[in-house]
Coordinates of C-alpha atoms in Angstrom, one line a residue:
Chain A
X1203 CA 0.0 0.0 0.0
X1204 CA 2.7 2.6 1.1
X1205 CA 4.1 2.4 -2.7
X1206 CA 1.2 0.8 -4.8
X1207 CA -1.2 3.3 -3.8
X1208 CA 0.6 6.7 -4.5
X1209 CA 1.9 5.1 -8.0
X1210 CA -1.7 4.2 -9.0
X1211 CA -2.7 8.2 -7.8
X1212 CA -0.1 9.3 -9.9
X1213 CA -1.2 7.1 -13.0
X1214 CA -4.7 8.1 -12.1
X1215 CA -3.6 12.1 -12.2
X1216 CA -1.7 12.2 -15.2
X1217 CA -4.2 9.8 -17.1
X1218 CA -7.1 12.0 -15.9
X1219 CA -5.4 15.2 -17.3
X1220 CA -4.7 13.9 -20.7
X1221 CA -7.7 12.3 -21.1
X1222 CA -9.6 15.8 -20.2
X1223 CA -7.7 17.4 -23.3
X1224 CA -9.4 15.1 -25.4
X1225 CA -12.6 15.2 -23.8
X1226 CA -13.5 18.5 -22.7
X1227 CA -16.6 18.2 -21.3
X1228 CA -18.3 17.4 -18.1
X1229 CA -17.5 15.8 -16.0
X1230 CA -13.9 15.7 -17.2
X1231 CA -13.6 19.2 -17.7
X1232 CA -15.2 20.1 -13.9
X1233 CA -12.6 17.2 -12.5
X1234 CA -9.7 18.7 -14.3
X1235 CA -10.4 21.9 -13.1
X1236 CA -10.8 20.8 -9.4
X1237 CA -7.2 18.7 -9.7
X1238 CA -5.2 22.0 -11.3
X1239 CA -7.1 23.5 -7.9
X1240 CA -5.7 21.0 -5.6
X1241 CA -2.6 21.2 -7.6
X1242 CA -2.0 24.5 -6.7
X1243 CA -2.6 24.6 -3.3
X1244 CA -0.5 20.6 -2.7
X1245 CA 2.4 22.9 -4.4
X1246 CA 1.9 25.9 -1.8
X1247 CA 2.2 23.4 1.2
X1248 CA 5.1 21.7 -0.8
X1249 CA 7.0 25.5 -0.8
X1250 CA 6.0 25.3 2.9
X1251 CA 8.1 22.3 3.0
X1252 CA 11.1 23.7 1.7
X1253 CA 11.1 26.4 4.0
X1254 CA 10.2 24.6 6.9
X1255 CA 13.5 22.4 5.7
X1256 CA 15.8 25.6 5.3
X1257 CA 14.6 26.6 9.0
X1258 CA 15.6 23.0 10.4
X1259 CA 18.7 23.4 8.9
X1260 CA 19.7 26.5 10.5
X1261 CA 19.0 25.5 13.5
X1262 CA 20.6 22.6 13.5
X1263 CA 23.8 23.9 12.4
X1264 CA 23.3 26.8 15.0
X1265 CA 23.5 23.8 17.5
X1266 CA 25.9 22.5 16.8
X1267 CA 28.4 25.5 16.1
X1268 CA 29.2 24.5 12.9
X1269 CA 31.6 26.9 11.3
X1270 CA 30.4 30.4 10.3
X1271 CA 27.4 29.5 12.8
X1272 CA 26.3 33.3 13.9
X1273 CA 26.0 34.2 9.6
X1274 CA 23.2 31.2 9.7
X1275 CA 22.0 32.8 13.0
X1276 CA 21.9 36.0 11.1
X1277 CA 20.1 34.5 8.6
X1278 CA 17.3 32.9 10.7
X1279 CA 16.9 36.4 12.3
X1280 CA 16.0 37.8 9.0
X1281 CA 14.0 35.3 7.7
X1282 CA 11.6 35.6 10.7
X1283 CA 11.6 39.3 11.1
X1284 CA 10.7 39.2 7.0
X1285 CA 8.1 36.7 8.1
X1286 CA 6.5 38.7 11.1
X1287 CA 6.5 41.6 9.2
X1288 CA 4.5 40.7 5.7
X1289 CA 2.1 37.8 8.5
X1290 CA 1.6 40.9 10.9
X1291 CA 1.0 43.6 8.7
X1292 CA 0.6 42.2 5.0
X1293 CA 2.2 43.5 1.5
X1294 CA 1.7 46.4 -0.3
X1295 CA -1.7 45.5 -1.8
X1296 CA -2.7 43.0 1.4
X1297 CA -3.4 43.8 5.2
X1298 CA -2.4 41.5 7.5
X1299 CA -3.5 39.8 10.4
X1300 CA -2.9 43.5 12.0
X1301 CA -4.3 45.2 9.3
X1302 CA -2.3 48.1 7.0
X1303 CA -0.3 49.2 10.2
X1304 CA -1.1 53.0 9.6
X1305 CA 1.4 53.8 12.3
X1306 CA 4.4 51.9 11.2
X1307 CA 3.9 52.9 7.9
X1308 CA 3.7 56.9 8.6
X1309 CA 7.1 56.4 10.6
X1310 CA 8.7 54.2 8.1
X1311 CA 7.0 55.9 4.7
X1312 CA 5.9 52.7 3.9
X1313 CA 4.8 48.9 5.0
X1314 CA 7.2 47.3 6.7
X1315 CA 7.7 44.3 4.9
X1316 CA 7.9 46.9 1.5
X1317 CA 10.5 49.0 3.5
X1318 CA 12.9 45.4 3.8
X1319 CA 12.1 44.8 0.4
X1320 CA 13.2 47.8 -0.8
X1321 CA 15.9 48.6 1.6
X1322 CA 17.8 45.1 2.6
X1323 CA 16.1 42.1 -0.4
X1324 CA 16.1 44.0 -3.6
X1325 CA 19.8 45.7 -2.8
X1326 CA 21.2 42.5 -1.7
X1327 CA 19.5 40.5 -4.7
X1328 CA 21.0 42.9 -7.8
X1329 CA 24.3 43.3 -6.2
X1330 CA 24.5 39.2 -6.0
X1331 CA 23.3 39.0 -9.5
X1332 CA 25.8 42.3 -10.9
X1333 CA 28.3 40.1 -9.3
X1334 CA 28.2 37.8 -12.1
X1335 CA 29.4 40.2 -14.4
X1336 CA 32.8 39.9 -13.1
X1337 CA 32.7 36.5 -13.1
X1338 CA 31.5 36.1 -16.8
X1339 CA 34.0 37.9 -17.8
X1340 CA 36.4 35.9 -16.6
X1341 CA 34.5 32.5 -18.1
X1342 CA 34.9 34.6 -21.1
X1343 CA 37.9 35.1 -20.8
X1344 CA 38.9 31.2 -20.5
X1345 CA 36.3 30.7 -23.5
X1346 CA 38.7 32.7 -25.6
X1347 CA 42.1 31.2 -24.5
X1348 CA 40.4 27.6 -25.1
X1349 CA 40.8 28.1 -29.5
X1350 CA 38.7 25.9 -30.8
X1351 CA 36.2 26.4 -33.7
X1352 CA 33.0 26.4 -31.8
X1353 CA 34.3 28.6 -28.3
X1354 CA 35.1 31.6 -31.4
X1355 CA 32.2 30.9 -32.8
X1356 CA 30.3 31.5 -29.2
X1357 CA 32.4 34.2 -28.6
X1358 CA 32.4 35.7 -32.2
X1359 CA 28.3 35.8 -32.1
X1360 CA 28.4 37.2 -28.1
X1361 CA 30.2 40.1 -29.3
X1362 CA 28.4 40.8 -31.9
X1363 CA 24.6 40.6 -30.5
X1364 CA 26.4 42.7 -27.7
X1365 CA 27.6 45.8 -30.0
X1366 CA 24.7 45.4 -32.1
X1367 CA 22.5 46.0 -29.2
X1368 CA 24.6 49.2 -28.2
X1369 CA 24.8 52.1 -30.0
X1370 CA 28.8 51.7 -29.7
X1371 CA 28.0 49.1 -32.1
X1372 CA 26.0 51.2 -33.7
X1373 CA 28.2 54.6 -34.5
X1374 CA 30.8 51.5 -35.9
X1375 CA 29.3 50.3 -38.5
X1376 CA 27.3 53.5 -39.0
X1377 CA 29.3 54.9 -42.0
X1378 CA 28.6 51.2 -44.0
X1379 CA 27.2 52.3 -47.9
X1380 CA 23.9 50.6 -48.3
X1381 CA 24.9 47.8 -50.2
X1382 CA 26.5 46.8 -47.0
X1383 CA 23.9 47.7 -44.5
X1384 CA 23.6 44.1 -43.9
X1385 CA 27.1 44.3 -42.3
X1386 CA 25.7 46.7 -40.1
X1387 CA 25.7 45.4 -36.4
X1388 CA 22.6 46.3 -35.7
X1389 CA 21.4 44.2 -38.4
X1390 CA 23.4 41.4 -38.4
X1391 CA 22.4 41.0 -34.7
X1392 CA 19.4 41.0 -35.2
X1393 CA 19.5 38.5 -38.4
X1394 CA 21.3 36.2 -36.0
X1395 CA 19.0 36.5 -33.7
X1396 CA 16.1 35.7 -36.1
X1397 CA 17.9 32.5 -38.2
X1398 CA 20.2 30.9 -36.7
X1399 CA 19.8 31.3 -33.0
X1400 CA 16.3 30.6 -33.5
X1401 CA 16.7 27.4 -35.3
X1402 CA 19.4 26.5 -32.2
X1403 CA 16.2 27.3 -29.4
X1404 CA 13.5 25.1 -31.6
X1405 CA 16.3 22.4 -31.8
X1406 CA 16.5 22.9 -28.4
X1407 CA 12.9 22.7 -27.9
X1408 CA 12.0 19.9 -30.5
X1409 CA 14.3 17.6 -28.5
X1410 CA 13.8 18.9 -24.8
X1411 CA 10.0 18.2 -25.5
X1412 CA 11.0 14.7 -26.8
X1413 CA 12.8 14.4 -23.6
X1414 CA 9.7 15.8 -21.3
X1415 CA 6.9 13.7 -23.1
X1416 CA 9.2 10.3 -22.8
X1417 CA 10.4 11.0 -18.9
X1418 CA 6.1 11.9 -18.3
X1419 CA 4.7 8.5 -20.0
X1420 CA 7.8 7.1 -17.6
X1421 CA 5.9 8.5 -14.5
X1422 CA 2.5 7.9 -15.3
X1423 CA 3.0 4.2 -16.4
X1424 CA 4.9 4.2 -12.9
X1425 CA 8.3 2.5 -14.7
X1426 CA 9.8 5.6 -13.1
X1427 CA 9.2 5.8 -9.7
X1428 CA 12.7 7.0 -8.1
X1429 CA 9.7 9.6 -6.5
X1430 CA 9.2 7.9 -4.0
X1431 CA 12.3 7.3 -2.1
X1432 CA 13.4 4.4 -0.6
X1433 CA 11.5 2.2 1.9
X1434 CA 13.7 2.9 4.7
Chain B
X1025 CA 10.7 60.1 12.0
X1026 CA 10.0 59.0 8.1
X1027 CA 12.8 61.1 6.7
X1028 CA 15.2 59.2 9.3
X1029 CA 13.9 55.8 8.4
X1030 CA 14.4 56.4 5.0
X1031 CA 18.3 57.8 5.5
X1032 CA 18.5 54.7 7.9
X1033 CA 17.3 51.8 5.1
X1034 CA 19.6 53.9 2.2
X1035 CA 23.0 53.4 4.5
X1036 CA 21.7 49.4 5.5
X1037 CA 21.0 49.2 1.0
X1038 CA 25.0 50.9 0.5
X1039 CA 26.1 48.2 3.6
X1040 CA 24.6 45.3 1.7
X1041 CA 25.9 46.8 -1.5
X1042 CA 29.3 47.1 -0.1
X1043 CA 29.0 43.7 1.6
X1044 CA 28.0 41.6 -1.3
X1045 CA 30.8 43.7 -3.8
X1046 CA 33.8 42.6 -0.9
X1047 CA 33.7 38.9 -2.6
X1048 CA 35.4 40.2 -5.4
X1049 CA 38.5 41.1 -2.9
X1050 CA 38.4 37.4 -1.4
X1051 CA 35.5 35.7 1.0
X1052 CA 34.8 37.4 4.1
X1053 CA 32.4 37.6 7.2
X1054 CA 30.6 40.4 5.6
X1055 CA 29.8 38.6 2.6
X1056 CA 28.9 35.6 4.3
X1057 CA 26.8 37.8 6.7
X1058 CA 25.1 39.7 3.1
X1059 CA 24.8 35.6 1.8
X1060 CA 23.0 34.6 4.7
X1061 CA 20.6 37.5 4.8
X1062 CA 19.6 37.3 1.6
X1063 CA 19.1 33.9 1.7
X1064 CA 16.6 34.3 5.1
X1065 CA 15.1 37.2 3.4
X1066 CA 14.2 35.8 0.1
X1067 CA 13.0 32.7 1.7
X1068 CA 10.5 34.9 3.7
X1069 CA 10.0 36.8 0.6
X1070 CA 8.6 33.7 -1.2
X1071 CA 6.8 32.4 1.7
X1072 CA 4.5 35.5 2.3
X1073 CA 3.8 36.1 -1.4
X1074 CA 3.0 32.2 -1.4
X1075 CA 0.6 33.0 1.7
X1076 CA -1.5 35.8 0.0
X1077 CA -1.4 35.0 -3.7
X1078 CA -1.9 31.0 -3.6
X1079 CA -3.0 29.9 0.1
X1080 CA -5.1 32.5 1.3
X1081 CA -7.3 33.3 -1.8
X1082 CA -7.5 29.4 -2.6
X1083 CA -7.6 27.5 0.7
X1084 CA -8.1 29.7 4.0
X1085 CA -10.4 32.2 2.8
X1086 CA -12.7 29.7 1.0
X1087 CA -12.3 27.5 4.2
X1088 CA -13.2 30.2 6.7
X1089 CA -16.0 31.9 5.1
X1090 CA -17.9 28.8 3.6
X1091 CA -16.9 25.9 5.4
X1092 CA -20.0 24.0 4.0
X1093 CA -19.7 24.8 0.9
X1094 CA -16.2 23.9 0.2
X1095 CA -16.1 20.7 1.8
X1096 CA -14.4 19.7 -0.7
X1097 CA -10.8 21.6 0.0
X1098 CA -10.4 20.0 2.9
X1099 CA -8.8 16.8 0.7
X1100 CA -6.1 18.8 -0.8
X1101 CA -5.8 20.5 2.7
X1102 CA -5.3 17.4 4.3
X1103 CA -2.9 15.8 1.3
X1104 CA -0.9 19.2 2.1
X1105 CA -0.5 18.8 5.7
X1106 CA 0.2 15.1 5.1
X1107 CA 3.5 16.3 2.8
X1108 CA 4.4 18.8 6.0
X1109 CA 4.8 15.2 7.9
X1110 CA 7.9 14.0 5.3
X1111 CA 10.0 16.0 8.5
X1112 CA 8.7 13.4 10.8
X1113 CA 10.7 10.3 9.8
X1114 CA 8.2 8.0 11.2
X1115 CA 5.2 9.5 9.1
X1116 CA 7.5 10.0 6.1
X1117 CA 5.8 7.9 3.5
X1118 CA 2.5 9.9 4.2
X1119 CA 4.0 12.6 1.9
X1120 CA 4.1 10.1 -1.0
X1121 CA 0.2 10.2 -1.7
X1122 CA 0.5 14.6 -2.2
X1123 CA 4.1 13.8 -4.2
X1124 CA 2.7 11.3 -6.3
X1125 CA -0.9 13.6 -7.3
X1126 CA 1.6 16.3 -7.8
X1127 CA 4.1 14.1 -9.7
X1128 CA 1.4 12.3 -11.7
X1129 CA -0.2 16.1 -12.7
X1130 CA 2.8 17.8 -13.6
X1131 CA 3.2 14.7 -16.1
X1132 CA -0.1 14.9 -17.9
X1133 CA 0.2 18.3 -17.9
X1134 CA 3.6 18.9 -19.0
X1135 CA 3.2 16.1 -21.3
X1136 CA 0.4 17.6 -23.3
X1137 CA 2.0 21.1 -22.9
X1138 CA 5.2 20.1 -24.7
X1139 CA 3.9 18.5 -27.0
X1140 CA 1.8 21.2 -28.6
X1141 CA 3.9 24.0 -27.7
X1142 CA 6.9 22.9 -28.0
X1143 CA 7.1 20.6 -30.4
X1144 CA 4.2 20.4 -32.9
X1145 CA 4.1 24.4 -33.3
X1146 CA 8.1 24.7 -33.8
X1147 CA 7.6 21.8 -36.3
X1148 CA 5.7 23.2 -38.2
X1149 CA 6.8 27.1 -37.7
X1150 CA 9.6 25.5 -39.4
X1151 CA 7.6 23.9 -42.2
X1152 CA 7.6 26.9 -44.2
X1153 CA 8.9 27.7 -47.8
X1154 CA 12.7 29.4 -47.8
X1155 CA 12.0 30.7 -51.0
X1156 CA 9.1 32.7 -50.0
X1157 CA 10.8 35.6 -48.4
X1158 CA 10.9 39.1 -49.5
X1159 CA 14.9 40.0 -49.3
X1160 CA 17.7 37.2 -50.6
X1161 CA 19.3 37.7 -46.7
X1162 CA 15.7 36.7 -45.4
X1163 CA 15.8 33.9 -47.8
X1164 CA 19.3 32.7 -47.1
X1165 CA 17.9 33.6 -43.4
X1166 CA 15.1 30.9 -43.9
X1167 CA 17.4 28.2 -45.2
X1168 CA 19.3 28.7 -42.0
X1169 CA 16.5 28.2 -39.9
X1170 CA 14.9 25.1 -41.9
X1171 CA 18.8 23.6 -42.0
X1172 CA 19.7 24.0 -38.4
X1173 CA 16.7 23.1 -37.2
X1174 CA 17.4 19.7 -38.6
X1175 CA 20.9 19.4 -37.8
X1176 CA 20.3 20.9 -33.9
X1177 CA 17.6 17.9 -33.8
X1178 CA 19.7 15.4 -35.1
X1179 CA 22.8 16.4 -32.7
X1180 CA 20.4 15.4 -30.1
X1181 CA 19.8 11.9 -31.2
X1182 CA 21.9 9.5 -29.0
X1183 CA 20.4 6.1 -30.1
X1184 CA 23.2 5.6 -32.3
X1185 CA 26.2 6.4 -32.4
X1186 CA 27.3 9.4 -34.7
X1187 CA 30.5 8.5 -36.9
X1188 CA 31.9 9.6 -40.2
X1189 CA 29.4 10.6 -42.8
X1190 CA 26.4 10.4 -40.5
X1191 CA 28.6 13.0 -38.1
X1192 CA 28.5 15.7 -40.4
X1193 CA 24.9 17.1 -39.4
X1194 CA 25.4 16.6 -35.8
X1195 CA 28.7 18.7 -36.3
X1196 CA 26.9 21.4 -37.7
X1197 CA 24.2 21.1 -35.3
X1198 CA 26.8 22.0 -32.7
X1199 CA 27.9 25.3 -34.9
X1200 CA 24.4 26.5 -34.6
X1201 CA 24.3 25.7 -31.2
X1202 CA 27.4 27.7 -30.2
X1203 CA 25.9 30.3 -32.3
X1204 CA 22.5 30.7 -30.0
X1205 CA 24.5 30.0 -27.0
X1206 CA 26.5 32.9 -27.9
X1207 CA 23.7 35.1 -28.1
X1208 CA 22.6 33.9 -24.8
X1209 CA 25.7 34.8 -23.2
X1210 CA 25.7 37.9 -25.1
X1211 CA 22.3 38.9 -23.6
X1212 CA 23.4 37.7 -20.3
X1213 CA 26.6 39.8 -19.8
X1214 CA 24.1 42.5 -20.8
X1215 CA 21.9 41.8 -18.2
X1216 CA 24.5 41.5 -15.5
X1217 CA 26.5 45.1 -17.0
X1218 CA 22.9 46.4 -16.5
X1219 CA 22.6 45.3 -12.7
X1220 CA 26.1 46.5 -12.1
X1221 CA 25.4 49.8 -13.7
X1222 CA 22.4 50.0 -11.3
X1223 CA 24.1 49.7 -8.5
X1224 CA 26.7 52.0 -9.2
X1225 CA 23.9 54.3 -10.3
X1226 CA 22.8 54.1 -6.9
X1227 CA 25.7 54.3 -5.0
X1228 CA 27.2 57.2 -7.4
X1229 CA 23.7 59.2 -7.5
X1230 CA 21.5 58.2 -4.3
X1231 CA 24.0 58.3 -1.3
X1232 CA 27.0 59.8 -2.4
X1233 CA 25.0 62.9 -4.9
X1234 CA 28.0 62.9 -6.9
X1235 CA 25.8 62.3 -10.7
X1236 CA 22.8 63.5 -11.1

């Protein structure tokens, strides 16, 4: 029962939905409609999971003293004040349990949770992700010094889709007679864009969906069922 | 008070700045310290967006206002709490009934997704006539796309293994490839030069006044 049972749900599940495209009428089309419901909110608790995970293993490591044990401390801290404040006093369009918090919000000039947004998440999150700028340019760097065919190629069409996107790239090419304007980055970025980067992505596509429609028939016939774990 | 708060949260945004730019010297406490912030703070982030968009509108407030009339919730309620009990090792393989509805959904749905948008409408988007095309670089444009369409698909193909003449197409399957990843890392390093400009922007212009 404590394997059987799921596999035959998930069989159930996925059979129900694909039949319901071929059938879209009641009662398919009122059960599908109630499982993308149930989907949604299984999903929210499964989120709840993961955080409830990510607490644990804080603690845990608080504990214990693991190494660097006050920067997880740190991070508990601000996960639960991020928590209090959006559960106390909501979002921007929400109230919360405690309604809009007028008061807190005419000291701080705006909700609470906004004012962390804006002040400590959405710094902290571009700064991380500028960061990788340095750091591609170093993989670009060790993309060039590699020499092979296809690295210039990736590196050849990077450049270019990045001065034709920039009017650097632009005022280059700029004095081109127009029997050459197809030379003109702009316009070559944007016909590599259109041909063959697009024929890459539906490659891509073609084949991932190949991939996605094989691994689903896998689950729903239950010969894939790595799921659900072991039975330890 | 406001005016202070807001002078307050612009120097803890230029620490977090500062903290988060100090990798690029070596690792250090206060990167570890921005690191694990961020990490607590965009966890909270996701959990109360989660709460109000998804729980709240679907579950509690249906629940609380017309118990009776959504009876009905309380299965996918309950299939919810019984994944929370996967913590409790003893209880664990409750949470495979709510995995394997999930699981089993995802599949049908993904399945039939894939297959019309992924694959059926780029087949036959690239079904199309090269020589049909108002300029000779849109038709040397189309020929492209038909031709490394093909040749991207057929790199793909590992049922057999690709040697001598039958290598060819997967070879230049690979050129397009590099091509399209190239413009992906093109438009990243873009997107990255764009952040980093922001934040300079915002160092340079909203605490230190020096651009306006």
């Amino acid at each position: 029962m404590k394997r059987n049972l799921p596999l035959f749900f998930a069989f159930f599940c996925g059979l129900l939905v694909i039949v319901s495209e071929f059938i879209p009428h009641r009662p398919f089309s009122l059960m599908i409609d109630t499982l993308q419901e149930w989907f949604m909110i299984i999903s929210g608790f499964a989120i709840i999971l993961g955080q409830i995970s990510l607490f644990q293993s804080n603690i845990n490591k608080i504990k214990q003293k693991d190494s660097g044990w006050m920067f997880y401390l740190a991070g508990l801290i601000s996960f639960i004040l991020m928590l209090i404040v959006g559960m106390f006093w909501g979002t921007q369009e929400t109230g919360g349990l405690f309604g809009h918090g007028t008061a807190l919000q005419a000291r701080l000039g705006m909700k609470p949770f906004d004012y962390l947004f804006e002040f400590a998440y959405m710094p902290l999150s571009s700064t991380m992700f500028s960061l990788l700028a340095f750091f591609i340019a170093s993989a670009a760097y060790r993309a060039f010094i590699i020499r092979s065919f296809e690295s210039n190629l990736l590196m050849l069409t990077a450049v270019i889709v990045i001065l034709g996107r920039t009017s650097f790239g632009s005022m280059l090419t700029g004095w081109l007679p127009q029997g050459l304007r197809f030379w003109h980055l702009p316009n070559l970025s944007d016909f590599i864009m259109e041909y063959p980067n697009s024929a890459a992505q539906r490659a891509i596509m073609i084949s991932a969906a190949l991939g996605i429609i094989g691994s689903s028939l896998r689950i729903i016939l239950g010969i894939e069922r790595s799921y659900l774990g072991s039975d330890k | 008070m406001s005016s202070f708060m807001s002078v307050f949260g612009l120097w803890m945004a230029v620490f977090f700045t500062f903290s988060i730019f100090s990798f690029l010297y070596k690792d250090n406490p206060f990167y570890k310290f921005g690191e694990q912030v961020f990490v607590g703070l965009s966890a909270a982030y996701w959990l109360v967006y989660l709460f109000y968009s998804i729980m709240l509108p679907n579950l509690f407030t249906k629940l609380f206002t017309d118990l009776k009339g959504n009876l009905i919730l309380l299965i996918p309620a309950t299939l919810g709490l019984m994944m929370l009990l996967r913590i409790i090792p003893k209880t664990q393989w409750l949470s495979r009934f709510p995995i394997a509805i999930m699981i089993g959904t995802s599949a049908g749905i993904n399945m039939l997704r894939y297959t019309k948008s992924d694959m059926l409408s780029q087949i036959s988007a690239t079904m199309i006539n090269p020589f049909n095309a108002a300029t000779t670089s849109a038709m040397i444009g189309n020929i492209l796309l038909i031709f490394g369409t093909i040749c991207g698909v057929y790199y793909f193909y590992f049922s057999k293994k690709q040697e001598g003449i039958s290598a060819v197409p997967s070879k230049l399957g690979i050129w397009f490839l590099m091509i399209s990843f190239g413009a992906s890392f093109g438009y990243t390093v873009m997107a990255r030069v764009s952040l980093l400009i922001g934040r300079l922007e915002f160092l340079l212009k909203d605490w230190l006044h020096i651009i306006k």
